[in-house]
mmCIF file of C-alpha atoms and ligand atoms in Angstrom:
data_model
loop_
_atom_site.group_PDB
_atom_site.id
_atom_site.type_symbol
_atom_site.label_atom_id
_atom_site.label_comp_id
_atom_site.label_asym_id
_atom_site.label_seq_id
_atom_site.Cartn_x
_atom_site.Cartn_y
_atom_site.Cartn_z
ATOM 1 C CA MET A 528 -56.234 -104.416 -52.627
ATOM 2 C CA SER A 529 -54.614 -106.109 -55.823
ATOM 3 C CA SER A 530 -51.825 -103.571 -55.698
ATOM 4 C CA ILE A 531 -50.657 -105.035 -52.353
ATOM 5 C CA PHE A 532 -50.175 -108.456 -53.803
ATOM 6 C CA LYS A 533 -48.674 -107.243 -57.133
ATOM 7 C CA LYS A 534 -45.488 -108.940 -56.466
ATOM 8 C CA LEU A 535 -47.186 -112.347 -56.214
ATOM 9 C CA THR A 536 -48.976 -111.642 -59.529
ATOM 10 C CA ALA A 537 -45.605 -110.974 -61.202
ATOM 11 C CA ARG A 538 -44.190 -114.125 -59.624
ATOM 12 C CA LYS A 539 -47.301 -116.186 -60.892
ATOM 13 C CA GLU A 540 -46.780 -114.680 -64.374
ATOM 14 C CA GLU A 541 -43.088 -115.579 -64.499
ATOM 15 C CA GLY A 542 -43.973 -119.037 -63.299
ATOM 16 C CA ILE A 543 -41.934 -119.163 -60.263
ATOM 17 C CA VAL A 544 -44.442 -119.063 -57.478
ATOM 18 C CA ARG A 545 -43.830 -120.883 -54.132
ATOM 19 C CA ALA A 546 -46.401 -123.244 -52.823
ATOM 20 C CA LEU A 547 -46.816 -125.517 -50.068
ATOM 21 C CA ARG A 548 -46.514 -129.247 -50.781
ATOM 22 C CA ALA A 549 -46.779 -131.992 -48.224
ATOM 23 C CA ASN A 550 -44.308 -134.924 -48.188
ATOM 24 C CA ASP A 551 -45.771 -137.749 -50.244
ATOM 25 C CA GLY A 552 -43.613 -140.549 -49.599
ATOM 26 C CA LYS A 553 -41.136 -140.266 -52.616
ATOM 27 C CA ILE A 554 -37.552 -141.208 -52.297
ATOM 28 C CA ASP A 555 -35.998 -138.345 -50.229
ATOM 29 C CA PHE A 556 -33.350 -136.424 -51.755
ATOM 30 C CA SER A 557 -34.473 -133.191 -50.615
ATOM 31 C CA SER A 558 -34.800 -133.034 -46.737
ATOM 32 C CA ASN A 559 -32.248 -131.808 -44.387
ATOM 33 C CA ASP A 560 -32.609 -134.971 -42.259
ATOM 34 C CA TYR A 561 -29.270 -136.091 -43.131
ATOM 35 C CA LEU A 562 -28.969 -138.944 -40.625
ATOM 36 C CA GLY A 563 -32.727 -140.096 -40.603
ATOM 37 C CA LEU A 564 -33.363 -138.975 -37.085
ATOM 38 C CA ALA A 565 -36.561 -137.088 -37.649
ATOM 39 C CA ALA A 566 -38.508 -140.362 -38.362
ATOM 40 C CA SER A 567 -36.236 -142.562 -35.994
ATOM 41 C CA PRO A 568 -38.472 -144.702 -33.629
ATOM 42 C CA VAL A 569 -35.560 -145.248 -31.320
ATOM 43 C CA LEU A 570 -35.103 -141.544 -30.868
ATOM 44 C CA ALA A 571 -38.945 -141.051 -30.542
ATOM 45 C CA GLU A 572 -39.022 -143.592 -27.730
ATOM 46 C CA ALA A 573 -35.993 -141.843 -25.964
ATOM 47 C CA ILE A 574 -37.559 -138.428 -26.325
ATOM 48 C CA ASP A 575 -40.665 -139.659 -24.531
ATOM 49 C CA GLN A 576 -38.690 -141.359 -21.681
ATOM 50 C CA ILE A 577 -36.627 -138.311 -20.958
ATOM 51 C CA TYR A 578 -39.692 -136.104 -21.001
ATOM 52 C CA LYS A 579 -41.572 -138.214 -18.423
ATOM 53 C CA GLN A 580 -38.397 -138.480 -16.238
ATOM 54 C CA ALA A 581 -38.007 -134.721 -16.289
ATOM 55 C CA PHE A 582 -41.666 -133.724 -15.800
ATOM 56 C CA SER A 583 -43.787 -135.760 -13.489
ATOM 57 C CA ASN A 584 -46.808 -133.797 -14.527
ATOM 58 C CA PRO A 585 -47.727 -133.251 -18.133
ATOM 59 C CA ILE A 586 -46.527 -129.706 -19.163
ATOM 60 C CA ASN A 587 -47.785 -129.273 -22.968
ATOM 61 C CA GLY A 588 -46.514 -125.557 -23.440
ATOM 62 C CA SER A 589 -43.966 -123.526 -21.650
ATOM 63 C CA GLY A 590 -46.334 -120.891 -20.883
ATOM 64 C CA GLY A 591 -44.394 -117.795 -21.520
ATOM 65 C CA SER A 592 -40.939 -116.195 -22.266
ATOM 66 C CA ARG A 593 -38.162 -118.059 -20.521
ATOM 67 C CA LEU A 594 -37.695 -114.694 -18.732
ATOM 68 C CA LEU A 595 -41.105 -114.941 -17.274
ATOM 69 C CA ALA A 596 -43.098 -118.442 -16.591
ATOM 70 C CA GLY A 597 -41.556 -120.263 -19.500
ATOM 71 C CA HIS A 598 -38.385 -121.442 -17.895
ATOM 72 C CA PHE A 599 -37.600 -124.772 -15.937
ATOM 73 C CA ASP A 600 -34.452 -126.179 -14.260
ATOM 74 C CA PHE A 601 -34.632 -128.965 -16.901
ATOM 75 C CA TYR A 602 -33.817 -126.193 -19.609
ATOM 76 C CA ASP A 603 -30.730 -125.058 -17.528
ATOM 77 C CA GLN A 604 -29.748 -128.552 -17.454
ATOM 78 C CA VAL A 605 -29.804 -129.202 -21.093
ATOM 79 C CA GLU A 606 -27.934 -126.136 -21.973
ATOM 80 C CA LYS A 607 -25.243 -127.208 -19.422
ATOM 81 C CA GLU A 608 -25.029 -130.589 -21.352
ATOM 82 C CA LEU A 609 -24.866 -128.821 -24.729
ATOM 83 C CA ALA A 610 -22.045 -126.490 -23.570
ATOM 84 C CA ALA A 611 -20.221 -129.420 -22.262
ATOM 85 C CA PHE A 612 -20.607 -131.227 -25.783
ATOM 86 C CA PHE A 613 -19.678 -128.352 -27.829
ATOM 87 C CA GLU A 614 -16.728 -127.719 -25.333
ATOM 88 C CA THR A 615 -17.713 -124.277 -24.665
ATOM 89 C CA GLU A 616 -18.383 -122.101 -21.496
ATOM 90 C CA ALA A 617 -22.163 -121.553 -22.383
ATOM 91 C CA VAL A 618 -24.940 -122.099 -24.826
ATOM 92 C CA LEU A 619 -28.360 -120.351 -25.030
ATOM 93 C CA ILE A 620 -31.109 -122.270 -26.800
ATOM 94 C CA PHE A 621 -33.536 -120.360 -29.172
ATOM 95 C CA ASN A 622 -36.735 -121.770 -30.845
ATOM 96 C CA SER A 623 -35.005 -121.962 -34.292
ATOM 97 C CA GLY A 624 -31.901 -121.194 -36.196
ATOM 98 C CA TYR A 625 -33.723 -118.341 -37.788
ATOM 99 C CA SER A 626 -34.300 -116.681 -34.393
ATOM 100 C CA ALA A 627 -30.790 -117.460 -33.011
ATOM 101 C CA ASN A 628 -29.215 -115.685 -36.106
ATOM 102 C CA LEU A 629 -31.842 -112.816 -36.154
ATOM 103 C CA ALA A 630 -30.931 -112.596 -32.366
ATOM 104 C CA LEU A 631 -27.180 -112.641 -32.636
ATOM 105 C CA LEU A 632 -26.742 -110.341 -35.658
ATOM 106 C CA SER A 633 -29.103 -107.777 -34.389
ATOM 107 C CA THR A 634 -28.032 -107.605 -30.904
ATOM 108 C CA LEU A 635 -24.124 -107.695 -31.031
ATOM 109 C CA PRO A 636 -23.031 -105.183 -33.623
ATOM 110 C CA GLN A 637 -23.794 -101.518 -32.527
ATOM 111 C CA LYS A 638 -23.989 -98.414 -34.389
ATOM 112 C CA GLY A 639 -20.371 -97.402 -35.672
ATOM 113 C CA ASP A 640 -19.512 -101.146 -35.860
ATOM 114 C CA THR A 641 -19.227 -103.112 -39.153
ATOM 115 C CA ILE A 642 -20.631 -106.526 -40.440
ATOM 116 C CA ILE A 643 -18.806 -108.159 -43.187
ATOM 117 C CA MET A 644 -20.691 -111.162 -44.623
ATOM 118 C CA ASP A 645 -20.205 -113.802 -47.128
ATOM 119 C CA GLU A 646 -22.498 -112.981 -49.981
ATOM 120 C CA TYR A 647 -23.991 -116.600 -49.721
ATOM 121 C CA ILE A 648 -24.816 -116.553 -46.095
ATOM 122 C CA HIS A 649 -28.292 -117.623 -44.961
ATOM 123 C CA ALA A 650 -31.271 -115.114 -45.155
ATOM 124 C CA SER A 651 -31.537 -115.359 -41.381
ATOM 125 C CA LEU A 652 -28.086 -113.977 -40.769
ATOM 126 C CA LYS A 653 -28.756 -111.211 -43.481
ATOM 127 C CA ASP A 654 -32.029 -110.273 -41.782
ATOM 128 C CA GLY A 655 -30.382 -110.052 -38.364
ATOM 129 C CA ALA A 656 -27.714 -107.842 -40.005
ATOM 130 C CA ARG A 657 -30.506 -105.591 -41.447
ATOM 131 C CA LEU A 658 -31.796 -105.099 -38.042
ATOM 132 C CA SER A 659 -28.675 -103.964 -36.741
ATOM 133 C CA PHE A 660 -27.436 -100.209 -36.907
ATOM 134 C CA ALA A 661 -24.001 -101.138 -37.750
ATOM 135 C CA SER A 662 -22.747 -100.683 -41.322
ATOM 136 C CA LYS A 663 -22.927 -103.915 -43.427
ATOM 137 C CA PHE A 664 -20.758 -105.302 -46.462
ATOM 138 C CA SER A 665 -20.624 -108.424 -48.282
ATOM 139 C CA PHE A 666 -17.548 -110.132 -49.659
ATOM 140 C CA ARG A 667 -17.455 -112.331 -52.662
ATOM 141 C CA HIS A 668 -18.205 -116.110 -51.544
ATOM 142 C CA ASN A 669 -15.219 -117.639 -49.980
ATOM 143 C CA ASP A 670 -12.969 -114.996 -51.390
ATOM 144 C CA LEU A 671 -10.375 -114.011 -48.734
ATOM 145 C CA SER A 672 -8.730 -111.237 -50.686
ATOM 146 C CA ASP A 673 -12.055 -109.505 -51.042
ATOM 147 C CA LEU A 674 -12.721 -109.954 -47.543
ATOM 148 C CA GLU A 675 -9.375 -108.637 -46.552
ATOM 149 C CA SER A 676 -9.912 -105.532 -48.741
ATOM 150 C CA LYS A 677 -13.045 -104.893 -46.737
ATOM 151 C CA LEU A 678 -11.409 -105.562 -43.567
ATOM 152 C CA LYS A 679 -9.105 -102.742 -44.326
ATOM 153 C CA LYS A 680 -11.802 -100.266 -44.710
ATOM 154 C CA ALA A 681 -14.110 -101.548 -41.577
ATOM 155 C CA GLU A 682 -14.595 -99.194 -38.712
ATOM 156 C CA GLY A 683 -15.501 -99.912 -35.064
ATOM 157 C CA THR A 684 -15.905 -103.426 -33.826
ATOM 158 C CA VAL A 685 -15.776 -105.576 -36.719
ATOM 159 C CA PHE A 686 -17.800 -109.058 -37.314
ATOM 160 C CA ILE A 687 -17.017 -111.372 -40.017
ATOM 161 C CA VAL A 688 -20.003 -113.794 -40.754
ATOM 162 C CA ALA A 689 -19.877 -117.153 -42.587
ATOM 163 C CA GLU A 690 -21.334 -120.501 -42.616
ATOM 164 C CA SER A 691 -19.186 -123.619 -42.182
ATOM 165 C CA LEU A 692 -21.165 -125.450 -44.932
ATOM 166 C CA TYR A 693 -23.178 -123.394 -47.439
ATOM 167 C CA SER A 694 -26.791 -124.665 -47.794
ATOM 168 C CA MET A 695 -27.453 -123.947 -51.414
ATOM 169 C CA ASP A 696 -23.757 -124.895 -52.900
ATOM 170 C CA GLY A 697 -22.848 -127.563 -50.425
ATOM 171 C CA ASP A 698 -19.090 -126.088 -50.260
ATOM 172 C CA PHE A 699 -17.214 -125.395 -47.057
ATOM 173 C CA ALA A 700 -16.004 -122.040 -45.757
ATOM 174 C CA PRO A 701 -12.053 -121.717 -45.457
ATOM 175 C CA VAL A 702 -12.687 -121.671 -41.797
ATOM 176 C CA GLU A 703 -8.966 -121.799 -40.720
ATOM 177 C CA ALA A 704 -8.116 -118.902 -42.990
ATOM 178 C CA LEU A 705 -11.170 -116.889 -42.051
ATOM 179 C CA GLN A 706 -10.136 -117.312 -38.229
ATOM 180 C CA LYS A 707 -6.488 -116.222 -39.036
ATOM 181 C CA LEU A 708 -7.823 -113.120 -41.050
ATOM 182 C CA ALA A 709 -10.156 -112.293 -37.953
ATOM 183 C CA GLU A 710 -7.204 -112.652 -35.563
ATOM 184 C CA GLN A 711 -5.020 -110.452 -37.762
ATOM 185 C CA TYR A 712 -7.715 -107.598 -38.048
ATOM 186 C CA LYS A 713 -8.696 -108.018 -34.501
ATOM 187 C CA ALA A 714 -12.251 -108.882 -35.875
ATOM 188 C CA TYR A 715 -14.842 -111.376 -34.289
ATOM 189 C CA LEU A 716 -15.839 -114.367 -36.353
ATOM 190 C CA ILE A 717 -19.428 -115.624 -36.416
ATOM 191 C CA ILE A 718 -19.864 -119.162 -37.743
ATOM 192 C CA ASP A 719 -23.201 -120.709 -38.450
ATOM 193 C CA GLU A 720 -22.778 -124.609 -38.173
ATOM 194 C CA ALA A 721 -26.404 -125.354 -39.236
ATOM 195 C CA HIS A 722 -25.440 -127.911 -41.821
ATOM 196 C CA THR A 723 -22.515 -129.513 -40.081
ATOM 197 C CA THR A 724 -24.062 -129.859 -36.603
ATOM 198 C CA GLY A 725 -24.395 -133.578 -35.805
ATOM 199 C CA ILE A 726 -22.418 -134.798 -38.849
ATOM 200 C CA TYR A 727 -18.847 -133.177 -38.712
ATOM 201 C CA GLY A 728 -16.166 -133.185 -36.042
ATOM 202 C CA LYS A 729 -16.030 -135.604 -33.115
ATOM 203 C CA GLN A 730 -19.478 -137.156 -32.524
ATOM 204 C CA GLY A 731 -20.976 -134.490 -34.630
ATOM 205 C CA ARG A 732 -19.600 -131.462 -32.628
ATOM 206 C CA GLY A 733 -19.287 -129.643 -35.923
ATOM 207 C CA PHE A 734 -16.760 -128.518 -38.660
ATOM 208 C CA LEU A 735 -14.729 -126.090 -36.383
ATOM 209 C CA HIS A 736 -14.141 -128.965 -33.975
ATOM 210 C CA GLU A 737 -13.132 -131.097 -36.980
ATOM 211 C CA LYS A 738 -10.549 -128.264 -37.966
ATOM 212 C CA LYS A 739 -9.605 -127.969 -34.081
ATOM 213 C CA ILE A 740 -10.486 -124.151 -34.078
ATOM 214 C CA ALA A 741 -13.802 -124.112 -32.378
ATOM 215 C CA ASP A 742 -12.273 -122.618 -29.245
ATOM 216 C CA LEU A 743 -10.911 -119.792 -31.448
ATOM 217 C CA VAL A 744 -14.290 -118.742 -32.844
ATOM 218 C CA PRO A 745 -16.091 -116.651 -30.261
ATOM 219 C CA PHE A 746 -19.797 -117.011 -31.722
ATOM 220 C CA LYS A 747 -21.067 -120.129 -33.237
ATOM 221 C CA ILE A 748 -24.554 -121.315 -34.019
ATOM 222 C CA TYR A 749 -25.631 -124.947 -34.108
ATOM 223 C CA THR A 750 -29.069 -125.850 -35.312
ATOM 224 C CA PHE A 751 -31.249 -128.967 -34.362
ATOM 225 C CA GLY A 752 -33.667 -129.032 -37.236
ATOM 226 C CA LYS A 753 -31.324 -130.636 -39.835
ATOM 227 C CA ALA A 754 -29.023 -133.595 -38.969
ATOM 228 C CA MET A 755 -30.508 -133.725 -35.330
ATOM 229 C CA GLY A 756 -33.791 -134.346 -36.836
ATOM 230 C CA ILE A 757 -35.645 -132.202 -34.221
ATOM 231 C CA HIS A 758 -36.162 -128.392 -33.768
ATOM 232 C CA GLY A 759 -34.388 -125.267 -32.313
ATOM 233 C CA ALA A 760 -30.940 -124.081 -32.213
ATOM 234 C CA CYS A 761 -28.299 -122.753 -29.852
ATOM 235 C CA ILE A 762 -25.631 -119.971 -29.809
ATOM 236 C CA ALA A 763 -22.569 -121.002 -28.270
ATOM 237 C CA GLY A 764 -19.691 -118.850 -26.611
ATOM 238 C CA SER A 765 -18.920 -117.335 -23.399
ATOM 239 C CA GLN A 766 -21.162 -116.959 -20.260
ATOM 240 C CA GLU A 767 -21.005 -113.171 -20.723
ATOM 241 C CA LEU A 768 -22.450 -113.666 -24.351
ATOM 242 C CA LYS A 769 -25.271 -115.720 -22.925
ATOM 243 C CA ASP A 770 -26.131 -113.271 -20.143
ATOM 244 C CA TYR A 771 -25.868 -110.352 -22.902
ATOM 245 C CA LEU A 772 -28.273 -112.415 -25.035
ATOM 246 C CA ILE A 773 -30.636 -112.991 -22.231
ATOM 247 C CA ASN A 774 -30.897 -109.338 -21.572
ATOM 248 C CA PHE A 775 -30.870 -107.823 -25.071
ATOM 249 C CA ALA A 776 -31.757 -110.287 -27.755
ATOM 250 C CA ARG A 777 -35.422 -109.583 -28.700
ATOM 251 C CA PRO A 778 -36.102 -112.780 -30.551
ATOM 252 C CA PHE A 779 -35.230 -114.494 -27.084
ATOM 253 C CA ILE A 780 -36.942 -112.310 -24.806
ATOM 254 C CA TYR A 781 -40.174 -111.401 -26.720
ATOM 255 C CA THR A 782 -41.341 -115.019 -27.629
ATOM 256 C CA THR A 783 -42.860 -118.063 -25.902
ATOM 257 C CA ALA A 784 -40.287 -120.500 -24.974
ATOM 258 C CA MET A 785 -40.045 -124.023 -26.586
ATOM 259 C CA PRO A 786 -42.037 -126.510 -24.809
ATOM 260 C CA PRO A 787 -40.666 -129.054 -22.461
ATOM 261 C CA HIS A 788 -40.919 -131.873 -25.065
ATOM 262 C CA ALA A 789 -38.865 -129.948 -27.220
ATOM 263 C CA PHE A 790 -36.060 -129.560 -24.665
ATOM 264 C CA ALA A 791 -36.313 -133.380 -24.031
ATOM 265 C CA SER A 792 -35.747 -133.814 -27.674
ATOM 266 C CA VAL A 793 -32.594 -131.730 -27.682
ATOM 267 C CA HIS A 794 -31.088 -133.919 -24.720
ATOM 268 C CA ALA A 795 -32.192 -137.170 -26.326
ATOM 269 C CA ALA A 796 -31.072 -136.284 -29.849
ATOM 270 C CA PHE A 797 -27.555 -135.266 -28.670
ATOM 271 C CA ALA A 798 -27.257 -138.298 -26.560
ATOM 272 C CA HIS A 799 -28.471 -140.497 -29.645
ATOM 273 C CA ILE A 800 -25.862 -139.126 -31.858
ATOM 274 C CA GLN A 801 -23.255 -140.083 -29.439
ATOM 275 C CA GLN A 802 -24.679 -143.482 -28.787
ATOM 276 C CA TYR A 803 -25.280 -144.269 -32.460
ATOM 277 C CA PRO A 804 -22.412 -143.259 -34.719
ATOM 278 C CA LYS A 805 -23.112 -145.679 -37.456
ATOM 279 C CA GLN A 806 -25.641 -143.326 -39.267
ATOM 280 C CA LYS A 807 -22.983 -140.676 -39.468
ATOM 281 C CA ASP A 808 -20.655 -143.440 -41.079
ATOM 282 C CA GLN A 809 -23.491 -144.413 -43.515
ATOM 283 C CA LEU A 810 -23.948 -140.842 -44.645
ATOM 284 C CA MET A 811 -20.117 -140.297 -45.308
ATOM 285 C CA SER A 812 -20.035 -143.556 -47.201
ATOM 286 C CA ASN A 813 -23.124 -142.348 -49.538
ATOM 287 C CA ILE A 814 -21.129 -138.997 -49.980
ATOM 288 C CA LEU A 815 -18.109 -141.006 -51.333
ATOM 289 C CA HIS A 816 -20.437 -143.207 -53.485
ATOM 290 C CA TRP A 817 -22.095 -140.186 -54.916
ATOM 291 C CA ASN A 818 -18.612 -138.464 -55.886
ATOM 292 C CA LYS A 819 -17.206 -141.706 -57.291
ATOM 293 C CA LEU A 820 -20.268 -141.991 -59.789
ATOM 294 C CA VAL A 821 -20.558 -138.333 -60.855
ATOM 295 C CA LYS A 822 -16.849 -137.685 -61.182
ATOM 296 C CA GLY A 823 -16.141 -135.961 -64.618
ATOM 297 C CA GLU A 824 -19.869 -135.790 -65.303
ATOM 298 C CA ALA A 825 -20.760 -132.205 -66.543
ATOM 299 C CA GLY A 826 -23.210 -130.127 -64.261
ATOM 300 C CA PHE A 827 -22.663 -132.410 -61.254
ATOM 301 C CA SER A 828 -21.002 -131.130 -57.990
ATOM 302 C CA THR A 829 -18.506 -133.255 -56.207
ATOM 303 C CA ASN A 830 -18.711 -131.777 -52.791
ATOM 304 C CA GLU A 831 -17.401 -133.615 -49.708
ATOM 305 C CA SER A 832 -20.602 -132.907 -47.991
ATOM 306 C CA PRO A 833 -24.167 -134.312 -47.932
ATOM 307 C CA ILE A 834 -25.420 -131.285 -50.296
ATOM 308 C CA GLN A 835 -24.687 -131.667 -53.832
ATOM 309 C CA THR A 836 -26.052 -129.910 -57.036
ATOM 310 C CA TYR A 837 -26.779 -130.384 -60.421
ATOM 311 C CA THR A 838 -26.578 -127.128 -62.363
ATOM 312 C CA TYR A 839 -28.970 -126.760 -65.532
ATOM 313 C CA PRO A 840 -29.280 -123.067 -66.264
ATOM 314 C CA GLY A 841 -32.941 -121.542 -66.690
ATOM 315 C CA ASN A 842 -35.907 -121.570 -64.330
ATOM 316 C CA GLN A 843 -38.073 -123.449 -66.848
ATOM 317 C CA ASN A 844 -35.293 -126.008 -67.510
ATOM 318 C CA ILE A 845 -34.874 -126.832 -63.924
ATOM 319 C CA ARG A 846 -38.593 -127.048 -63.292
ATOM 320 C CA ALA A 847 -38.886 -129.532 -66.174
ATOM 321 C CA LEU A 848 -35.975 -131.668 -64.880
ATOM 322 C CA ALA A 849 -37.227 -131.583 -61.098
ATOM 323 C CA GLN A 850 -40.638 -132.597 -62.515
ATOM 324 C CA SER A 851 -39.116 -135.509 -64.090
ATOM 325 C CA MET A 852 -37.532 -136.702 -61.198
ATOM 326 C CA GLN A 853 -40.645 -136.315 -59.131
ATOM 327 C CA SER A 854 -42.766 -138.409 -61.739
ATOM 328 C CA ASN A 855 -39.915 -141.109 -61.232
ATOM 329 C CA ASN A 856 -40.746 -141.128 -57.445
ATOM 330 C CA TYR A 857 -37.460 -139.070 -56.402
ATOM 331 C CA ASP A 858 -38.102 -136.130 -54.148
ATOM 332 C CA VAL A 859 -35.606 -133.680 -55.715
ATOM 333 C CA ARG A 860 -36.470 -129.938 -55.643
ATOM 334 C CA PRO A 861 -35.329 -127.276 -58.017
ATOM 335 C CA ILE A 862 -33.612 -124.062 -56.915
ATOM 336 C CA LEU A 863 -34.752 -121.258 -58.978
ATOM 337 C CA SER A 864 -33.422 -117.664 -59.432
ATOM 338 C CA PRO A 865 -33.561 -115.392 -57.689
ATOM 339 C CA THR A 866 -32.937 -117.720 -54.775
ATOM 340 C CA VAL A 867 -29.761 -118.480 -56.625
ATOM 341 C CA LYS A 868 -27.992 -116.238 -59.162
ATOM 342 C CA GLU A 869 -29.531 -116.390 -62.588
ATOM 343 C CA GLY A 870 -27.672 -118.935 -64.829
ATOM 344 C CA THR A 871 -27.005 -121.250 -61.829
ATOM 345 C CA GLU A 872 -30.407 -122.704 -61.463
ATOM 346 C CA ARG A 873 -29.930 -126.130 -59.904
ATOM 347 C CA LEU A 874 -31.214 -129.232 -58.541
ATOM 348 C CA ARG A 875 -30.274 -129.293 -54.811
ATOM 349 C CA ILE A 876 -29.645 -132.981 -53.994
ATOM 350 C CA CYS A 877 -29.340 -133.870 -50.282
ATOM 351 C CA LEU A 878 -27.676 -137.193 -49.546
ATOM 352 C CA HIS A 879 -28.806 -139.197 -46.443
ATOM 353 C CA ALA A 880 -27.693 -142.042 -44.333
ATOM 354 C CA TYR A 881 -30.757 -143.969 -45.395
ATOM 355 C CA ASN A 882 -30.379 -143.467 -49.110
ATOM 356 C CA THR A 883 -29.076 -146.831 -50.540
ATOM 357 C CA PRO A 884 -26.242 -146.885 -53.114
ATOM 358 C CA GLN A 885 -28.907 -148.207 -55.722
ATOM 359 C CA GLU A 886 -31.197 -145.134 -55.256
ATOM 360 C CA ILE A 887 -28.250 -142.953 -55.546
ATOM 361 C CA ALA A 888 -26.980 -144.514 -58.793
ATOM 362 C CA SER A 889 -30.629 -144.488 -60.281
ATOM 363 C CA LEU A 890 -31.014 -140.827 -59.508
ATOM 364 C CA ILE A 891 -27.692 -140.077 -61.326
ATOM 365 C CA GLN A 892 -28.880 -141.889 -64.248
ATOM 366 C CA LEU A 893 -32.041 -140.386 -64.405
ATOM 367 C CA ILE A 894 -30.553 -137.052 -64.633
ATOM 368 C CA THR A 895 -28.019 -137.837 -67.203
ATOM 369 C CA THR A 896 -30.637 -139.649 -69.487
ATOM 370 C CA PHE A 897 -33.033 -136.780 -69.211
ATOM 371 C CA HIS A 898 -31.170 -134.723 -71.857
ATOM 372 C CA GLU A 899 -31.107 -137.734 -74.320
HETATM 373 C C1 LIG B 690 -27.380 -122.133 -42.836
HETATM 374 C C2 LIG B 690 -28.583 -121.982 -42.266
HETATM 375 N N1 LIG B 690 -28.759 -121.258 -41.004
HETATM 376 C C3 LIG B 690 -29.907 -121.106 -40.300
HETATM 377 C C4 LIG B 690 -30.915 -121.838 -40.691
HETATM 378 C C5 LIG B 690 -32.300 -121.714 -39.930
HETATM 379 O O1 LIG B 690 -32.427 -122.585 -39.136
HETATM 380 P P1 LIG B 690 -33.900 -123.124 -38.631
HETATM 381 O O2 LIG B 690 -34.374 -123.976 -39.820
HETATM 382 O O3 LIG B 690 -33.621 -124.059 -37.451
HETATM 383 O O4 LIG B 690 -34.830 -121.971 -38.525
HETATM 384 C C6 LIG B 690 -31.006 -122.539 -41.982
HETATM 385 C C7 LIG B 690 -32.181 -123.289 -42.306
HETATM 386 O O5 LIG B 690 -32.495 -123.487 -43.395
HETATM 387 C C8 LIG B 690 -29.643 -122.589 -42.741
HETATM 388 O O6 LIG B 690 -29.634 -123.400 -43.882
#
């Protein structure tokens, strides 16, 4: 039996074992709840209202796959609203960003095709690619010439996969250049907008909208579990794409659909961000504040995004630093290798609309004085 779990034993011996820990009310510099919607009483109230309006009798669970008993007219309505919001022909909602990415990458590229992925893309996209029979290559992070060299060798229908904002580094992809390269090589671009949904572009339509190229990117993933403060995700594109996924995407077909209350949450959360733009403005102001304070300080990132880092190489070092932040009541988590490359171990610091300028300044102060 113990041989089955030997990788866990090795991890314990290295001191890098993962364990679950409940939130204990520390000052949040860790969650992806960038706008504070996950704990918003205003949004909670709106969700309940919408749910009760849409479903006159309680329906606690969807009761099946959306292709069987688990589909309702209200689900169609929410998808139409989202398609209008994202200015795309159609969207299909999935139970999570993980299953949306798994679905897209495992279903679209076929045997004989080629998937070319940024080396830093999320595990869900990599896992989807692994399930596909297409050939797969990585290109160096945000390195267009490396991408182009791989495009030159690619066979069949070619898919380029990137995120608009990278979740561990907090930097953006050069999306305009990626789109141009895709066009030049007749490749299809897939962009995961998980960390930009709700906070970039007009009213939160995402980074591709901000750059005015959303209509030129055929496959987009928007997730709801981060700035939107709820749960789920959608793939946005053409009606043909939606029909194709409904017919062939196993993570869509062989699973119980999200419950009606979750669809009411999607409707309410997207209405909320359009009605209350103030939280987005507050988040942007906190990002500027962070960048002003850390400018020129060694180890700190100055990303124009809510995801910042403080790099302090070595798993033991970064754990000790995070532990010290925790004991000062700051919820900041260490990112260890092998999650990131050895030598780039870091704190991942997420900024939120609800962090105060004083909290941000004190956190920076605590990090810089840790070494003294
Ligand atoms: C870039 C990216 N894509 C997809 C996901 C998965 O989304 P979800 O949490 O909704 O499964 C994540 C979550 O961490 C992510 O960071």
